[in-house]
Backbone as a printed PyTorch tensor [residue, N CA C, xyz], in Angstrom:
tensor([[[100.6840,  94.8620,  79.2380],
         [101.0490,  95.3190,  80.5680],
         [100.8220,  94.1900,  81.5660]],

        [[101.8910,  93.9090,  82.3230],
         [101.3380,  93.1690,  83.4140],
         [100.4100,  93.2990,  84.7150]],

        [[ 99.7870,  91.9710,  85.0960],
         [ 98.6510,  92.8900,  85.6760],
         [ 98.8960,  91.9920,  87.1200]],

        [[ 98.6180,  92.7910,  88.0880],
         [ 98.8010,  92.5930,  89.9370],
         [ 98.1080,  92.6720,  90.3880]],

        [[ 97.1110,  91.7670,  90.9160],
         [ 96.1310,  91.5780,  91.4690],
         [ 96.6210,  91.1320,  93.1500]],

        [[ 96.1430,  92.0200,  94.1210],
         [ 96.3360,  92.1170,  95.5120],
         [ 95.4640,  90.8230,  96.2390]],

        [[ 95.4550,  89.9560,  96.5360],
         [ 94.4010,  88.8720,  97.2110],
         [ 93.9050,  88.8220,  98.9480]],

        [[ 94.8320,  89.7490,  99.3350],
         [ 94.6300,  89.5140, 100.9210],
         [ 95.4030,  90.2880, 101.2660]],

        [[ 95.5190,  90.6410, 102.5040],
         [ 96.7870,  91.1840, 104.0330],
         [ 96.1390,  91.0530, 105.0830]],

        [[ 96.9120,  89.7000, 105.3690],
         [ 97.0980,  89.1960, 106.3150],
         [ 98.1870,  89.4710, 107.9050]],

        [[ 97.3620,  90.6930, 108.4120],
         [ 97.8190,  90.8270, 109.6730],
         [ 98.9860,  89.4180, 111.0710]],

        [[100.0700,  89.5140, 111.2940],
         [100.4070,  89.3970, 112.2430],
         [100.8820,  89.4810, 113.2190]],

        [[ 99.9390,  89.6320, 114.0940],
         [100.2590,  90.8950, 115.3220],
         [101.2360,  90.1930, 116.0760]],

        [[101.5550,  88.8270, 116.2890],
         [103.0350,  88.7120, 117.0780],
         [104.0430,  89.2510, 116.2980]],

        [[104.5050,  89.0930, 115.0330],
         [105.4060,  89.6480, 114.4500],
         [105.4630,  90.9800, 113.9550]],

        [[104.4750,  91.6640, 114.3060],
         [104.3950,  93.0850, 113.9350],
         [103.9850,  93.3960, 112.2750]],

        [[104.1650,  92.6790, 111.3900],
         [104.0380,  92.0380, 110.2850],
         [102.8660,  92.0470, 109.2490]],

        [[102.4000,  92.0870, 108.1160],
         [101.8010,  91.7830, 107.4610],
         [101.8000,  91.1920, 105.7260]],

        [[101.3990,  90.2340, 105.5920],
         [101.5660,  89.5930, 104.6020],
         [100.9830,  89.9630, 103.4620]],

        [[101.1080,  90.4240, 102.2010],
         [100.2990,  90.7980, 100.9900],
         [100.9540,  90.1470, 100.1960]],

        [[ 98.9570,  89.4470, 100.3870],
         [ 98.8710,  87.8820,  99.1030],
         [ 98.2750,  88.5450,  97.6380]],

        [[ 99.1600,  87.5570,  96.6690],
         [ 98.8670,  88.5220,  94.9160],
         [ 99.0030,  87.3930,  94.1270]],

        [[ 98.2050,  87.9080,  93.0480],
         [ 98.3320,  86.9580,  91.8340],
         [ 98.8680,  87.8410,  90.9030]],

        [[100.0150,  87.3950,  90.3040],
         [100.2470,  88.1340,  88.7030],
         [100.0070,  87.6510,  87.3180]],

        [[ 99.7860,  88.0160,  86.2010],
         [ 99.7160,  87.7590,  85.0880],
         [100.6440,  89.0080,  84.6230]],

        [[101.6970,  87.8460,  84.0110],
         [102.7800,  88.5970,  83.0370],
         [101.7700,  88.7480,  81.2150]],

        [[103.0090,  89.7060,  80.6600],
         [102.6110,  90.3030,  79.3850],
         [102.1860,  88.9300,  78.7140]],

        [[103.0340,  88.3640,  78.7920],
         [102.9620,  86.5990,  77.6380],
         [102.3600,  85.5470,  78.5040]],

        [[101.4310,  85.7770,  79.2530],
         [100.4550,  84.5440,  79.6280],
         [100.6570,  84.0380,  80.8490]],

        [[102.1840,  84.1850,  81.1690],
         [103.1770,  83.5750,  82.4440],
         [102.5310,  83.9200,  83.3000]],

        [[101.7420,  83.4430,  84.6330],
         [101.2040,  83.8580,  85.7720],
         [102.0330,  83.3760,  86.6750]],

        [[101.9530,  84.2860,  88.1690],
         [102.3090,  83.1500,  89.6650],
         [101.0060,  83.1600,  90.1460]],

        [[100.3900,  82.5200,  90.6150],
         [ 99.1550,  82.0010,  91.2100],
         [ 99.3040,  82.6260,  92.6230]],

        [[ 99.5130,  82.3160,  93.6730],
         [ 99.9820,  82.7310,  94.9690],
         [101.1270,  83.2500,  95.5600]],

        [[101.2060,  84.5630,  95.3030],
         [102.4510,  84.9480,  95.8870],
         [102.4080,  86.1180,  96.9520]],

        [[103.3350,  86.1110,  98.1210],
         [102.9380,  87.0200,  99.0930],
         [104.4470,  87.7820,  99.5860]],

        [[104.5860,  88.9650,  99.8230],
         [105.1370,  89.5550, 100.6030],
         [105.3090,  89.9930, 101.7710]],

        [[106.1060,  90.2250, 102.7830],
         [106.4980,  90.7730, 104.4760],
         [106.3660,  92.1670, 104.5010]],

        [[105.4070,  93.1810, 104.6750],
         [106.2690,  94.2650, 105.3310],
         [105.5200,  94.5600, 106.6670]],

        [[106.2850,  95.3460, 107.4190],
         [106.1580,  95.9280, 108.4920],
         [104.5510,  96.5900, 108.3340]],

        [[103.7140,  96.2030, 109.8940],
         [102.7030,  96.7210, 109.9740],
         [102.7350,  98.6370, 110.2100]],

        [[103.7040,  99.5640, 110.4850],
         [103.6170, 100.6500, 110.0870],
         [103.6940, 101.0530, 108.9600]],

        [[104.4050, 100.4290, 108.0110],
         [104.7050, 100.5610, 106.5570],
         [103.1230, 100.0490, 105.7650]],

        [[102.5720,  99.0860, 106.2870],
         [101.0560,  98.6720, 105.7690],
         [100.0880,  99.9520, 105.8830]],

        [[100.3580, 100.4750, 107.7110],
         [ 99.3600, 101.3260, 107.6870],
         [ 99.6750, 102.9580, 107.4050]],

        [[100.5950, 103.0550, 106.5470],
         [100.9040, 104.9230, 106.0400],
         [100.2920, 104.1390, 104.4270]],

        [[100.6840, 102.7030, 103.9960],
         [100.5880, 103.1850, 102.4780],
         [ 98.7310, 103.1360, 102.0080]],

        [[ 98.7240, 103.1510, 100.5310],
         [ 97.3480, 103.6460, 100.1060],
         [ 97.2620, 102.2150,  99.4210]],

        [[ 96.3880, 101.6780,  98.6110],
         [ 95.9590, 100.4000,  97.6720],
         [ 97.2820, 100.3890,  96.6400]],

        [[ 97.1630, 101.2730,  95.7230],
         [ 98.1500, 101.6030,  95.0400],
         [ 99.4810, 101.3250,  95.3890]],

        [[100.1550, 102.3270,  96.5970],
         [101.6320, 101.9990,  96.9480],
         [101.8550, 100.3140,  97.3570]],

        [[101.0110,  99.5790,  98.0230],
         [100.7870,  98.3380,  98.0760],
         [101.3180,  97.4620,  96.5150]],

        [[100.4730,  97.7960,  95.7220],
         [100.7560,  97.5180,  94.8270],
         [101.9520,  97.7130,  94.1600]],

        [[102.2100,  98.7580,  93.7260],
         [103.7860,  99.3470,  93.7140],
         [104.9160,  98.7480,  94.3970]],

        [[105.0970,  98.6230,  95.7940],
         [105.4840,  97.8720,  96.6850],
         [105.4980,  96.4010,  95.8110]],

        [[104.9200,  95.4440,  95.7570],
         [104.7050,  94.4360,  95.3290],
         [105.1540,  94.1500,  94.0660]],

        [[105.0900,  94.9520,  92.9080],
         [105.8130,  94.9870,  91.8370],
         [107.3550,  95.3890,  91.8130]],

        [[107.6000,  96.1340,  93.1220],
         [109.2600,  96.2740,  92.8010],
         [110.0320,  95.5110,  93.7280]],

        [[109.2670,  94.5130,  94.6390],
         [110.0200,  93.9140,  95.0810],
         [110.0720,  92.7170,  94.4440]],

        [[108.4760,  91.9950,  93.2760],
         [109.1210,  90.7340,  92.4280],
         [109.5800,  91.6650,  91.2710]],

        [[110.1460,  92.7990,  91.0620],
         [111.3020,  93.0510,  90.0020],
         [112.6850,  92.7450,  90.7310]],

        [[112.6720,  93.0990,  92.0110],
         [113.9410,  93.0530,  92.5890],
         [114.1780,  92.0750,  92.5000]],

        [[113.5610,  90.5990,  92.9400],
         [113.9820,  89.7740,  92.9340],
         [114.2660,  88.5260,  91.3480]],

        [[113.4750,  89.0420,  90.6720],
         [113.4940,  88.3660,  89.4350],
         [114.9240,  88.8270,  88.8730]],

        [[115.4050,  89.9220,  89.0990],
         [116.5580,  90.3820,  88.4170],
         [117.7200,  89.7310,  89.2860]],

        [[117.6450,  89.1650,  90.1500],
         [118.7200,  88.9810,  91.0860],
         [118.8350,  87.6460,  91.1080]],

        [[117.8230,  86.8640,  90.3320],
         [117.7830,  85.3440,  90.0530],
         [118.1180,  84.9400,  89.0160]],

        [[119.7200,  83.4900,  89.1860],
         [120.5530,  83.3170,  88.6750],
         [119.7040,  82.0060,  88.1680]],

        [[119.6380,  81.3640,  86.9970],
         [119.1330,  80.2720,  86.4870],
         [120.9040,  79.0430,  86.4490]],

        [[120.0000,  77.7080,  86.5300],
         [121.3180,  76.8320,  86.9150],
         [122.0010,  77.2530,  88.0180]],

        [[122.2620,  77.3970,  89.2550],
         [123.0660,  77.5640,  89.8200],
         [122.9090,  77.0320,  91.2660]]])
């Protein structure tokens, strides 16, 4: 199973904004070391640890699937 480790959220109050910093470890060893996401500071403050997380896993699925190699 891959595993998502949350590192930070980082509030920014000019942009309304908050950043959630993560480390992953894929099934086969593959890690990203530092990786962070945007969402909206109302969307930060309805969700729970979990949906955070959740959140974070389907948006690097979204994007891993949508990335074209060579191009």
């Amino acid at each position: 199973m891959n595993n998502i480790q949350m590192k930070n959220e980082i509030p920014d109050s000019d942009a309304d904004t908050v950043r959630l910093v993560f480390g992953i470890t894929f099934d086969d060893g593959t890690s990203i070391g530092d990786g962070a996401i945007v969402i909206t500071r109302a969307e930060w403050l309805s969700m729970t640890g979990k949906q955070k997380i959740d959140k974070i896993a389907d948006v690097i699925s979204e994007k891993m699937l949508s990335t074209k190699v060579g191009e």
